[in-house]
Amino acid sequence: MVIDDREHVRKLELNRVLESKEVPVKGKNVRKCLVPKVNFEANEYFELINWSKAKLISPPLLASLSSNTILQLISSKAKPTLDINLADIPCHTQAVERCVKLVTQASSKVYGPERRDGFIRATITFRSSMPKFDTKSEFAIPQ
C-alpha cells in the first residue's frame, strides 16, 4: 500500500505506519499472530480487513524509516521509492526449513500425494512420541 499508484491509498497506509510506530511494544515476548476476518465484499485490497479492529504493529520492512521520513512521504505528492534490501531479511524460519527437509525426504521415499502426506504425518507423530531432552544433564548415558 505504501507504493500504491493512488496518493490517497499511500497516505492512508503511511498514516497507519506512523500510528503503529507510536504504539509502545509490550515486553520482549513473541507476539501472537491473530489473523483478522476477511471482508469478502471488499472492492479494494485495502478494504479486505477492518482496520479499526486490527491491532497495528509496525511493519518490519519499514522499521528503518524514522517518523520524520514517514511524515515527509505523507506530505509528498510523488510515489516513494523505498531502498530496502530484501536480501538482508530472512524469508524462512527454522521451522519452515525443517518442513522443507521433511517434504523433500517424503518425496524421495514415496510416490503420490496421499502416501507423501501419510509419510509426513507418521514422521511427525513418531517424533512427537519420542522423549525430549532440553539439557545435557537429562541425557542418561549407559555405562
mmCIF file of N, CA and C in Angstrom:
data_model
loop_
_atom_site.group_PDB
_atom_site.id
_atom_site.type_symbol
_atom_site.label_atom_id
_atom_site.label_comp_id
_atom_site.label_asym_id
_atom_site.label_seq_id
_atom_site.Cartn_x
_atom_site.Cartn_y
_atom_site.Cartn_z
ATOM 1 N N MET A 1 0.810 -1.188 0.000
ATOM 2 C CA MET A 1 0.000 0.000 0.000
ATOM 3 C C MET A 1 0.863 1.265 0.000
ATOM 4 N N VAL A 2 2.050 1.171 0.556
ATOM 5 C CA VAL A 2 2.923 2.339 0.661
ATOM 6 C C VAL A 2 3.382 2.817 -0.710
ATOM 7 N N ILE A 3 3.470 1.917 -1.674
ATOM 8 C CA ILE A 3 3.909 2.323 -3.016
ATOM 9 C C ILE A 3 2.782 2.187 -4.043
ATOM 10 N N ASP A 4 1.541 2.260 -3.580
ATOM 11 C CA ASP A 4 0.383 2.229 -4.465
ATOM 12 C C ASP A 4 0.421 3.458 -5.372
ATOM 13 N N ASP A 5 -0.125 3.335 -6.575
ATOM 14 C CA ASP A 5 -0.139 4.452 -7.521
ATOM 15 C C ASP A 5 -1.075 5.575 -7.075
ATOM 16 N N ARG A 6 -2.084 5.242 -6.276
ATOM 17 C CA ARG A 6 -3.060 6.242 -5.822
ATOM 18 C C ARG A 6 -2.564 6.929 -4.549
ATOM 19 N N GLU A 7 -2.544 8.245 -4.593
ATOM 20 C CA GLU A 7 -1.994 9.032 -3.484
ATOM 21 C C GLU A 7 -2.777 8.825 -2.192
ATOM 22 N N HIS A 8 -4.118 8.767 -2.264
ATOM 23 C CA HIS A 8 -4.910 8.635 -1.038
ATOM 24 C C HIS A 8 -4.669 7.292 -0.346
ATOM 25 N N VAL A 9 -4.384 6.245 -1.107
ATOM 26 C CA VAL A 9 -4.088 4.930 -0.521
ATOM 27 C C VAL A 9 -2.721 4.966 0.158
ATOM 28 N N ARG A 10 -1.747 5.591 -0.497
ATOM 29 C CA ARG A 10 -0.409 5.726 0.113
ATOM 30 C C ARG A 10 -0.480 6.487 1.427
ATOM 31 N N LYS A 11 -1.202 7.610 1.421
ATOM 32 C CA LYS A 11 -1.303 8.427 2.635
ATOM 33 C C LYS A 11 -2.014 7.666 3.750
ATOM 34 N N LEU A 12 -3.038 6.927 3.390
ATOM 35 C CA LEU A 12 -3.768 6.120 4.372
ATOM 36 C C LEU A 12 -2.835 5.125 5.048
ATOM 37 N N GLU A 13 -2.047 4.421 4.256
ATOM 38 C CA GLU A 13 -1.131 3.419 4.812
ATOM 39 C C GLU A 13 0.011 4.068 5.585
ATOM 40 N N LEU A 14 0.565 5.136 5.069
ATOM 41 C CA LEU A 14 1.659 5.806 5.776
ATOM 42 C C LEU A 14 1.192 6.348 7.126
ATOM 43 N N ASN A 15 -0.052 6.823 7.195
ATOM 44 C CA ASN A 15 -0.605 7.257 8.480
ATOM 45 C C ASN A 15 -0.737 6.078 9.442
ATOM 46 N N ARG A 16 -1.116 4.920 8.924
ATOM 47 C CA ARG A 16 -1.206 3.713 9.765
ATOM 48 C C ARG A 16 0.175 3.296 10.264
ATOM 49 N N VAL A 17 1.169 3.374 9.396
ATOM 50 C CA VAL A 17 2.538 3.021 9.791
ATOM 51 C C VAL A 17 3.028 3.978 10.868
ATOM 52 N N LEU A 18 2.768 5.258 10.672
ATOM 53 C CA LEU A 18 3.169 6.267 11.658
ATOM 54 C C LEU A 18 2.471 6.019 12.997
ATOM 55 N N GLU A 19 1.192 5.701 12.937
ATOM 56 C CA GLU A 19 0.417 5.398 14.147
ATOM 57 C C GLU A 19 0.968 4.157 14.854
ATOM 58 N N SER A 20 1.342 3.148 14.078
ATOM 59 C CA SER A 20 1.858 1.906 14.674
ATOM 60 C C SER A 20 3.230 2.108 15.306
ATOM 61 N N LYS A 21 4.015 3.042 14.776
ATOM 62 C CA LYS A 21 5.332 3.317 15.361
ATOM 63 C C LYS A 21 5.202 3.984 16.732
ATOM 64 N N GLU A 22 4.094 4.688 16.957
ATOM 65 C CA GLU A 22 3.886 5.378 18.225
ATOM 66 C C GLU A 22 3.367 4.451 19.320
ATOM 67 N N VAL A 23 2.857 3.275 18.945
ATOM 68 C CA VAL A 23 2.355 2.316 19.933
ATOM 69 C C VAL A 23 3.554 1.633 20.580
ATOM 70 N N PRO A 24 3.664 1.709 21.922
ATOM 71 C CA PRO A 24 4.818 1.072 22.573
ATOM 72 C C PRO A 24 4.740 -0.453 22.494
ATOM 73 N N VAL A 25 5.894 -1.075 22.321
ATOM 74 C CA VAL A 25 5.976 -2.535 22.269
ATOM 75 C C VAL A 25 5.989 -3.044 23.698
ATOM 76 N N LYS A 26 5.082 -3.971 24.007
ATOM 77 C CA LYS A 26 4.980 -4.500 25.364
ATOM 78 C C LYS A 26 5.847 -5.738 25.500
ATOM 79 N N GLY A 27 6.890 -5.650 26.308
ATOM 80 C CA GLY A 27 7.732 -6.807 26.587
ATOM 81 C C GLY A 27 8.569 -7.234 25.404
ATOM 82 N N LYS A 28 9.294 -8.308 25.605
ATOM 83 C CA LYS A 28 10.165 -8.852 24.564
ATOM 84 C C LYS A 28 9.641 -10.195 24.066
ATOM 85 N N ASN A 29 8.407 -10.534 24.415
ATOM 86 C CA ASN A 29 7.844 -11.821 24.025
ATOM 87 C C ASN A 29 7.472 -11.835 22.549
ATOM 88 N N VAL A 30 7.322 -13.020 22.017
ATOM 89 C CA VAL A 30 6.873 -13.184 20.644
ATOM 90 C C VAL A 30 5.384 -12.862 20.606
ATOM 91 N N ARG A 31 4.993 -12.021 19.653
ATOM 92 C CA ARG A 31 3.589 -11.646 19.548
ATOM 93 C C ARG A 31 2.780 -12.788 18.960
ATOM 94 N N LYS A 32 1.584 -12.974 19.475
ATOM 95 C CA LYS A 32 0.681 -13.985 18.937
ATOM 96 C C LYS A 32 0.048 -13.420 17.667
ATOM 97 N N CYS A 33 0.107 -14.192 16.613
ATOM 98 C CA CYS A 33 -0.438 -13.755 15.331
ATOM 99 C C CYS A 33 -1.941 -14.019 15.316
ATOM 100 N N LEU A 34 -2.720 -12.965 15.278
ATOM 101 C CA LEU A 34 -4.171 -13.078 15.191
ATOM 102 C C LEU A 34 -4.585 -12.697 13.777
ATOM 103 N N VAL A 35 -5.074 -13.661 13.040
ATOM 104 C CA VAL A 35 -5.459 -13.422 11.651
ATOM 105 C C VAL A 35 -6.822 -12.737 11.641
ATOM 106 N N PRO A 36 -6.915 -11.542 11.052
ATOM 107 C CA PRO A 36 -8.203 -10.838 11.032
ATOM 108 C C PRO A 36 -9.185 -11.496 10.069
ATOM 109 N N LYS A 37 -10.465 -11.240 10.311
ATOM 110 C CA LYS A 37 -11.502 -11.767 9.421
ATOM 111 C C LYS A 37 -11.414 -11.048 8.078
ATOM 112 N N VAL A 38 -11.621 -11.808 7.015
ATOM 113 C CA VAL A 38 -11.539 -11.254 5.660
ATOM 114 C C VAL A 38 -12.914 -10.765 5.231
ATOM 115 N N ASN A 39 -12.960 -9.571 4.696
ATOM 116 C CA ASN A 39 -14.189 -8.998 4.160
ATOM 117 C C ASN A 39 -14.280 -9.390 2.687
ATOM 118 N N PHE A 40 -15.096 -10.392 2.387
ATOM 119 C CA PHE A 40 -15.211 -10.886 1.017
ATOM 120 C C PHE A 40 -16.032 -9.946 0.132
ATOM 121 N N GLU A 41 -16.644 -8.932 0.734
ATOM 122 C CA GLU A 41 -17.420 -7.947 -0.017
ATOM 123 C C GLU A 41 -16.544 -6.770 -0.466
ATOM 124 N N ALA A 42 -15.263 -6.802 -0.157
ATOM 125 C CA ALA A 42 -14.357 -5.683 -0.438
ATOM 126 C C ALA A 42 -14.208 -5.450 -1.938
ATOM 127 N N ASN A 43 -14.145 -4.173 -2.290
ATOM 128 C CA ASN A 43 -13.916 -3.786 -3.684
ATOM 129 C C ASN A 43 -12.462 -3.429 -3.940
ATOM 130 N N GLU A 44 -11.728 -3.126 -2.877
ATOM 131 C CA GLU A 44 -10.314 -2.764 -2.964
ATOM 132 C C GLU A 44 -9.523 -3.642 -2.006
ATOM 133 N N TYR A 45 -8.257 -3.862 -2.306
ATOM 134 C CA TYR A 45 -7.452 -4.744 -1.456
ATOM 135 C C TYR A 45 -7.267 -4.198 -0.050
ATOM 136 N N PHE A 46 -7.284 -2.876 0.112
ATOM 137 C CA PHE A 46 -7.106 -2.311 1.447
ATOM 138 C C PHE A 46 -8.392 -2.357 2.277
ATOM 139 N N GLU A 47 -9.493 -2.818 1.685
ATOM 140 C CA GLU A 47 -10.746 -2.999 2.418
ATOM 141 C C GLU A 47 -10.937 -4.449 2.865
ATOM 142 N N LEU A 48 -9.943 -5.302 2.607
ATOM 143 C CA LEU A 48 -10.082 -6.724 2.935
ATOM 144 C C LEU A 48 -10.215 -6.996 4.429
ATOM 145 N N ILE A 49 -9.641 -6.138 5.259
ATOM 146 C CA ILE A 49 -9.798 -6.305 6.705
ATOM 147 C C ILE A 49 -10.338 -5.016 7.305
ATOM 148 N N ASN A 50 -10.945 -5.133 8.485
ATOM 149 C CA ASN A 50 -11.464 -3.976 9.204
ATOM 150 C C ASN A 50 -10.309 -3.358 9.980
ATOM 151 N N TRP A 51 -9.778 -2.250 9.484
ATOM 152 C CA TRP A 51 -8.590 -1.639 10.072
ATOM 153 C C TRP A 51 -8.864 -1.045 11.442
ATOM 154 N N SER A 52 -10.117 -0.703 11.733
ATOM 155 C CA SER A 52 -10.412 -0.133 13.049
ATOM 156 C C SER A 52 -10.325 -1.191 14.147
ATOM 157 N N LYS A 53 -10.532 -2.461 13.797
ATOM 158 C CA LYS A 53 -10.438 -3.552 14.775
ATOM 159 C C LYS A 53 -9.062 -4.211 14.787
ATOM 160 N N ALA A 54 -8.279 -3.981 13.755
ATOM 161 C CA ALA A 54 -6.966 -4.633 13.646
ATOM 162 C C ALA A 54 -5.970 -3.982 14.594
ATOM 163 N N LYS A 55 -5.136 -4.820 15.215
ATOM 164 C CA LYS A 55 -4.084 -4.308 16.089
ATOM 165 C C LYS A 55 -2.921 -3.880 15.196
ATOM 166 N N LEU A 56 -2.554 -2.614 15.285
ATOM 167 C CA LEU A 56 -1.489 -2.089 14.437
ATOM 168 C C LEU A 56 -0.121 -2.444 15.000
ATOM 169 N N ILE A 57 0.702 -3.029 14.164
ATOM 170 C CA ILE A 57 2.080 -3.373 14.513
ATOM 171 C C ILE A 57 2.958 -2.804 13.406
ATOM 172 N N SER A 58 4.013 -2.149 13.791
ATOM 173 C CA SER A 58 4.902 -1.528 12.813
ATOM 174 C C SER A 58 5.476 -2.582 11.869
ATOM 175 N N PRO A 59 5.353 -2.385 10.549
ATOM 176 C CA PRO A 59 5.863 -3.368 9.592
ATOM 177 C C PRO A 59 7.386 -3.482 9.663
ATOM 178 N N PRO A 60 7.921 -4.695 9.751
ATOM 179 C CA PRO A 60 9.371 -4.873 9.846
ATOM 180 C C PRO A 60 10.139 -4.266 8.674
ATOM 181 N N LEU A 61 9.563 -4.302 7.479
ATOM 182 C CA LEU A 61 10.259 -3.749 6.314
ATOM 183 C C LEU A 61 10.432 -2.234 6.402
ATOM 184 N N LEU A 62 9.565 -1.582 7.171
ATOM 185 C CA LEU A 62 9.636 -0.127 7.282
ATOM 186 C C LEU A 62 10.204 0.318 8.625
ATOM 187 N N ALA A 63 10.785 -0.601 9.372
ATOM 188 C CA ALA A 63 11.321 -0.287 10.701
ATOM 189 C C ALA A 63 12.458 0.724 10.633
ATOM 190 N N SER A 64 13.195 0.737 9.545
ATOM 191 C CA SER A 64 14.340 1.648 9.433
ATOM 192 C C SER A 64 13.920 3.090 9.127
ATOM 193 N N LEU A 65 12.661 3.295 8.730
ATOM 194 C CA LEU A 65 12.189 4.647 8.424
ATOM 195 C C LEU A 65 11.847 5.383 9.714
ATOM 196 N N SER A 66 12.345 6.589 9.843
ATOM 197 C CA SER A 66 12.026 7.396 11.026
ATOM 198 C C SER A 66 10.639 8.019 10.859
ATOM 199 N N SER A 67 10.098 8.529 11.951
ATOM 200 C CA SER A 67 8.792 9.196 11.898
ATOM 201 C C SER A 67 8.853 10.428 11.005
ATOM 202 N N ASN A 68 9.978 11.136 11.035
ATOM 203 C CA ASN A 68 10.137 12.322 10.173
ATOM 204 C C ASN A 68 10.114 11.943 8.697
ATOM 205 N N THR A 69 10.765 10.838 8.353
ATOM 206 C CA THR A 69 10.772 10.370 6.961
ATOM 207 C C THR A 69 9.361 10.009 6.522
ATOM 208 N N ILE A 70 8.615 9.354 7.399
ATOM 209 C CA ILE A 70 7.237 8.974 7.064
ATOM 210 C C ILE A 70 6.378 10.223 6.875
ATOM 211 N N LEU A 71 6.562 11.222 7.740
ATOM 212 C CA LEU A 71 5.821 12.481 7.592
ATOM 213 C C LEU A 71 6.158 13.167 6.269
ATOM 214 N N GLN A 72 7.415 13.109 5.853
ATOM 215 C CA GLN A 72 7.814 13.680 4.561
ATOM 216 C C GLN A 72 7.149 12.928 3.414
ATOM 217 N N LEU A 73 7.067 11.597 3.534
ATOM 218 C CA LEU A 73 6.416 10.796 2.493
ATOM 219 C C LEU A 73 4.924 11.103 2.418
ATOM 220 N N ILE A 74 4.298 11.365 3.576
ATOM 221 C CA ILE A 74 2.871 11.699 3.597
ATOM 222 C C ILE A 74 2.626 13.030 2.894
ATOM 223 N N SER A 75 3.470 14.012 3.164
ATOM 224 C CA SER A 75 3.281 15.342 2.568
ATOM 225 C C SER A 75 3.703 15.395 1.101
ATOM 226 N N SER A 76 4.498 14.446 0.667
ATOM 227 C CA SER A 76 4.975 14.425 -0.713
ATOM 228 C C SER A 76 3.888 13.902 -1.653
ATOM 229 N N LYS A 77 3.817 14.470 -2.832
ATOM 230 C CA LYS A 77 2.857 14.020 -3.847
ATOM 231 C C LYS A 77 3.419 12.863 -4.672
ATOM 232 N N ALA A 78 4.731 12.743 -4.690
ATOM 233 C CA ALA A 78 5.387 11.737 -5.534
ATOM 234 C C ALA A 78 5.294 10.353 -4.900
ATOM 235 N N LYS A 79 5.285 9.357 -5.750
ATOM 236 C CA LYS A 79 5.292 7.967 -5.289
ATOM 237 C C LYS A 79 6.665 7.668 -4.690
ATOM 238 N N PRO A 80 6.718 7.145 -3.453
ATOM 239 C CA PRO A 80 8.023 6.925 -2.821
ATOM 240 C C PRO A 80 8.784 5.765 -3.448
ATOM 241 N N THR A 81 10.082 5.893 -3.425
ATOM 242 C CA THR A 81 10.950 4.782 -3.806
ATOM 243 C C THR A 81 11.687 4.373 -2.538
ATOM 244 N N LEU A 82 11.396 3.198 -2.072
ATOM 245 C CA LEU A 82 11.989 2.722 -0.828
ATOM 246 C C LEU A 82 13.184 1.843 -1.145
ATOM 247 N N ASP A 83 14.330 2.219 -0.637
ATOM 248 C CA ASP A 83 15.546 1.433 -0.841
ATOM 249 C C ASP A 83 15.676 0.420 0.287
ATOM 250 N N ILE A 84 14.990 -0.695 0.124
ATOM 251 C CA ILE A 84 15.028 -1.752 1.132
ATOM 252 C C ILE A 84 15.697 -2.959 0.500
ATOM 253 N N ASN A 85 16.764 -3.431 1.120
ATOM 254 C CA ASN A 85 17.469 -4.599 0.614
ATOM 255 C C ASN A 85 16.813 -5.854 1.191
ATOM 256 N N LEU A 86 16.012 -6.531 0.377
ATOM 257 C CA LEU A 86 15.292 -7.713 0.845
ATOM 258 C C LEU A 86 16.216 -8.896 1.100
ATOM 259 N N ALA A 87 17.429 -8.844 0.570
ATOM 260 C CA ALA A 87 18.368 -9.948 0.788
ATOM 261 C C ALA A 87 18.796 -10.035 2.249
ATOM 262 N N ASP A 88 18.702 -8.927 2.979
ATOM 263 C CA ASP A 88 19.091 -8.920 4.390
ATOM 264 C C ASP A 88 18.003 -9.468 5.306
ATOM 265 N N ILE A 89 16.814 -9.688 4.769
ATOM 266 C CA ILE A 89 15.692 -10.136 5.590
ATOM 267 C C ILE A 89 15.466 -11.622 5.343
ATOM 268 N N PRO A 90 15.536 -12.446 6.399
ATOM 269 C CA PRO A 90 15.341 -13.883 6.198
ATOM 270 C C PRO A 90 13.904 -14.177 5.776
ATOM 271 N N CYS A 91 13.755 -15.014 4.768
ATOM 272 C CA CYS A 91 12.413 -15.343 4.291
ATOM 273 C C CYS A 91 11.940 -16.696 4.817
ATOM 274 N N HIS A 92 12.805 -17.418 5.490
ATOM 275 C CA HIS A 92 12.421 -18.712 6.040
ATOM 276 C C HIS A 92 12.822 -18.792 7.501
ATOM 277 N N THR A 93 11.948 -19.360 8.278
ATOM 278 C CA THR A 93 12.291 -19.621 9.666
ATOM 279 C C THR A 93 12.873 -21.020 9.754
ATOM 280 N N GLN A 94 13.399 -21.358 10.904
ATOM 281 C CA GLN A 94 13.968 -22.689 11.095
ATOM 282 C C GLN A 94 12.879 -23.751 10.939
ATOM 283 N N ALA A 95 11.670 -23.452 11.405
ATOM 284 C CA ALA A 95 10.565 -24.406 11.292
ATOM 285 C C ALA A 95 10.205 -24.663 9.831
ATOM 286 N N VAL A 96 10.229 -23.609 9.011
ATOM 287 C CA VAL A 96 9.930 -23.770 7.585
ATOM 288 C C VAL A 96 10.997 -24.637 6.932
ATOM 289 N N GLU A 97 12.255 -24.402 7.277
ATOM 290 C CA GLU A 97 13.341 -25.204 6.712
ATOM 291 C C GLU A 97 13.198 -26.677 7.104
ATOM 292 N N ARG A 98 12.761 -26.933 8.350
ATOM 293 C CA ARG A 98 12.531 -28.314 8.785
ATOM 294 C C ARG A 98 11.444 -28.969 7.943
ATOM 295 N N CYS A 99 10.375 -28.219 7.670
ATOM 296 C CA CYS A 99 9.278 -28.758 6.857
ATOM 297 C C CYS A 99 9.721 -29.019 5.423
ATOM 298 N N VAL A 100 10.531 -28.120 4.875
ATOM 299 C CA VAL A 100 11.050 -28.321 3.520
ATOM 300 C C VAL A 100 11.868 -29.601 3.471
ATOM 301 N N LYS A 101 12.698 -29.819 4.487
ATOM 302 C CA LYS A 101 13.518 -31.031 4.550
ATOM 303 C C LYS A 101 12.634 -32.273 4.631
ATOM 304 N N LEU A 102 11.584 -32.209 5.459
ATOM 305 C CA LEU A 102 10.689 -33.355 5.626
ATOM 306 C C LEU A 102 9.933 -33.665 4.334
ATOM 307 N N VAL A 103 9.444 -32.648 3.648
ATOM 308 C CA VAL A 103 8.729 -32.863 2.382
ATOM 309 C C VAL A 103 9.679 -33.416 1.325
ATOM 310 N N THR A 104 10.917 -32.941 1.309
ATOM 311 C CA THR A 104 11.917 -33.453 0.370
ATOM 312 C C THR A 104 12.197 -34.921 0.642
ATOM 313 N N GLN A 105 12.348 -35.285 1.915
ATOM 314 C CA GLN A 105 12.557 -36.692 2.284
ATOM 315 C C GLN A 105 11.378 -37.541 1.835
ATOM 316 N N ALA A 106 10.168 -37.075 2.123
ATOM 317 C CA ALA A 106 8.965 -37.831 1.774
ATOM 318 C C ALA A 106 8.859 -38.013 0.266
ATOM 319 N N SER A 107 9.189 -36.978 -0.484
ATOM 320 C CA SER A 107 9.100 -37.050 -1.944
ATOM 321 C C SER A 107 10.089 -38.040 -2.529
ATOM 322 N N SER A 108 11.237 -38.201 -1.878
ATOM 323 C CA SER A 108 12.232 -39.134 -2.402
ATOM 324 C C SER A 108 11.954 -40.579 -1.976
ATOM 325 N N LYS A 109 11.154 -40.779 -0.930
ATOM 326 C CA LYS A 109 10.914 -42.136 -0.431
ATOM 327 C C LYS A 109 9.609 -42.753 -0.912
ATOM 328 N N VAL A 110 8.572 -41.934 -1.124
ATOM 329 C CA VAL A 110 7.269 -42.476 -1.532
ATOM 330 C C VAL A 110 6.760 -41.734 -2.762
ATOM 331 N N TYR A 111 5.778 -42.346 -3.436
ATOM 332 C CA TYR A 111 5.217 -41.753 -4.645
ATOM 333 C C TYR A 111 3.739 -41.457 -4.418
ATOM 334 N N GLY A 112 3.294 -40.279 -4.809
ATOM 335 C CA GLY A 112 1.890 -39.899 -4.726
ATOM 336 C C GLY A 112 1.604 -38.987 -3.548
ATOM 337 N N PRO A 113 0.640 -38.089 -3.728
ATOM 338 C CA PRO A 113 0.341 -37.123 -2.672
ATOM 339 C C PRO A 113 -0.200 -37.758 -1.386
ATOM 340 N N GLU A 114 -1.035 -38.804 -1.510
ATOM 341 C CA GLU A 114 -1.595 -39.442 -0.315
ATOM 342 C C GLU A 114 -0.504 -40.143 0.489
ATOM 343 N N ARG A 115 0.371 -40.859 -0.193
ATOM 344 C CA ARG A 115 1.447 -41.567 0.506
ATOM 345 C C ARG A 115 2.454 -40.584 1.092
ATOM 346 N N ARG A 116 2.721 -39.500 0.375
ATOM 347 C CA ARG A 116 3.628 -38.477 0.899
ATOM 348 C C ARG A 116 3.042 -37.851 2.164
ATOM 349 N N ASP A 117 1.747 -37.539 2.127
ATOM 350 C CA ASP A 117 1.077 -36.975 3.297
ATOM 351 C C ASP A 117 1.125 -37.959 4.465
ATOM 352 N N GLY A 118 0.889 -39.238 4.184
ATOM 353 C CA GLY A 118 0.960 -40.262 5.231
ATOM 354 C C GLY A 118 2.354 -40.371 5.825
ATOM 355 N N PHE A 119 3.372 -40.319 4.970
ATOM 356 C CA PHE A 119 4.764 -40.388 5.432
ATOM 357 C C PHE A 119 5.076 -39.209 6.355
ATOM 358 N N ILE A 120 4.655 -38.021 5.948
ATOM 359 C CA ILE A 120 4.919 -36.815 6.743
ATOM 360 C C ILE A 120 4.199 -36.895 8.078
ATOM 361 N N ARG A 121 2.922 -37.287 8.057
ATOM 362 C CA ARG A 121 2.157 -37.388 9.311
ATOM 363 C C ARG A 121 2.743 -38.444 10.238
ATOM 364 N N ALA A 122 3.153 -39.577 9.682
ATOM 365 C CA ALA A 122 3.747 -40.638 10.502
ATOM 366 C C ALA A 122 5.063 -40.169 11.122
ATOM 367 N N THR A 123 5.870 -39.467 10.348
ATOM 368 C CA THR A 123 7.148 -38.960 10.861
ATOM 369 C C THR A 123 6.923 -37.960 11.990
ATOM 370 N N ILE A 124 5.983 -37.047 11.802
ATOM 371 C CA ILE A 124 5.692 -36.047 12.840
ATOM 372 C C ILE A 124 5.141 -36.722 14.091
ATOM 373 N N THR A 125 4.257 -37.705 13.919
ATOM 374 C CA THR A 125 3.698 -38.433 15.067
ATOM 375 C C THR A 125 4.792 -39.172 15.815
ATOM 376 N N PHE A 126 5.688 -39.824 15.081
ATOM 377 C CA PHE A 126 6.787 -40.555 15.715
ATOM 378 C C PHE A 126 7.695 -39.605 16.489
ATOM 379 N N ARG A 127 8.027 -38.477 15.877
ATOM 380 C CA ARG A 127 8.911 -37.518 16.546
ATOM 381 C C ARG A 127 8.277 -36.949 17.812
ATOM 382 N N SER A 128 6.963 -36.739 17.785
ATOM 383 C CA SER A 128 6.306 -36.182 18.976
ATOM 384 C C SER A 128 6.206 -37.202 20.099
ATOM 385 N N SER A 129 6.279 -38.503 19.766
ATOM 386 C CA SER A 129 6.206 -39.539 20.805
ATOM 387 C C SER A 129 7.562 -39.804 21.455
ATOM 388 N N MET A 130 8.628 -39.344 20.827
ATOM 389 C CA MET A 130 9.967 -39.550 21.383
ATOM 390 C C MET A 130 10.202 -38.591 22.547
ATOM 391 N N PRO A 131 10.994 -39.018 23.548
ATOM 392 C CA PRO A 131 11.276 -38.111 24.667
ATOM 393 C C PRO A 131 12.104 -36.914 24.197
ATOM 394 N N LYS A 132 11.909 -35.800 24.884
ATOM 395 C CA LYS A 132 12.614 -34.571 24.526
ATOM 396 C C LYS A 132 13.587 -34.224 25.644
ATOM 397 N N PHE A 133 14.831 -33.979 25.286
ATOM 398 C CA PHE A 133 15.847 -33.607 26.255
ATOM 399 C C PHE A 133 16.232 -32.156 26.011
ATOM 400 N N ASP A 134 16.020 -31.327 27.031
ATOM 401 C CA ASP A 134 16.325 -29.908 26.898
ATOM 402 C C ASP A 134 17.759 -29.567 27.289
ATOM 403 N N THR A 135 18.329 -30.344 28.202
ATOM 404 C CA THR A 135 19.688 -30.052 28.656
ATOM 405 C C THR A 135 20.535 -31.313 28.618
ATOM 406 N N LYS A 136 21.844 -31.141 28.664
ATOM 407 C CA LYS A 136 22.763 -32.279 28.645
ATOM 408 C C LYS A 136 22.582 -33.165 29.868
ATOM 409 N N SER A 137 22.245 -32.571 31.005
ATOM 410 C CA SER A 137 22.117 -33.355 32.238
ATOM 411 C C SER A 137 20.938 -34.322 32.197
ATOM 412 N N GLU A 138 19.991 -34.127 31.293
ATOM 413 C CA GLU A 138 18.837 -35.019 31.192
ATOM 414 C C GLU A 138 19.144 -36.285 30.393
ATOM 415 N N PHE A 139 20.253 -36.308 29.677
ATOM 416 C CA PHE A 139 20.634 -37.488 28.916
ATOM 417 C C PHE A 139 21.195 -38.543 29.861
ATOM 418 N N ALA A 140 20.666 -39.749 29.761
ATOM 419 C CA ALA A 140 21.190 -40.848 30.579
ATOM 420 C C ALA A 140 22.195 -41.612 29.732
ATOM 421 N N ILE A 141 23.439 -41.607 30.152
ATOM 422 C CA ILE A 141 24.489 -42.294 29.405
ATOM 423 C C ILE A 141 24.643 -43.693 29.985
ATOM 424 N N PRO A 142 24.381 -44.737 29.182
ATOM 425 C CA PRO A 142 24.540 -46.110 29.690
ATOM 426 C C PRO A 142 26.011 -46.420 29.958
ATOM 427 N N GLN A 143 26.247 -47.120 31.080
ATOM 428 C CA GLN A 143 27.633 -47.423 31.440
ATOM 429 C C GLN A 143 27.878 -48.904 31.479
#
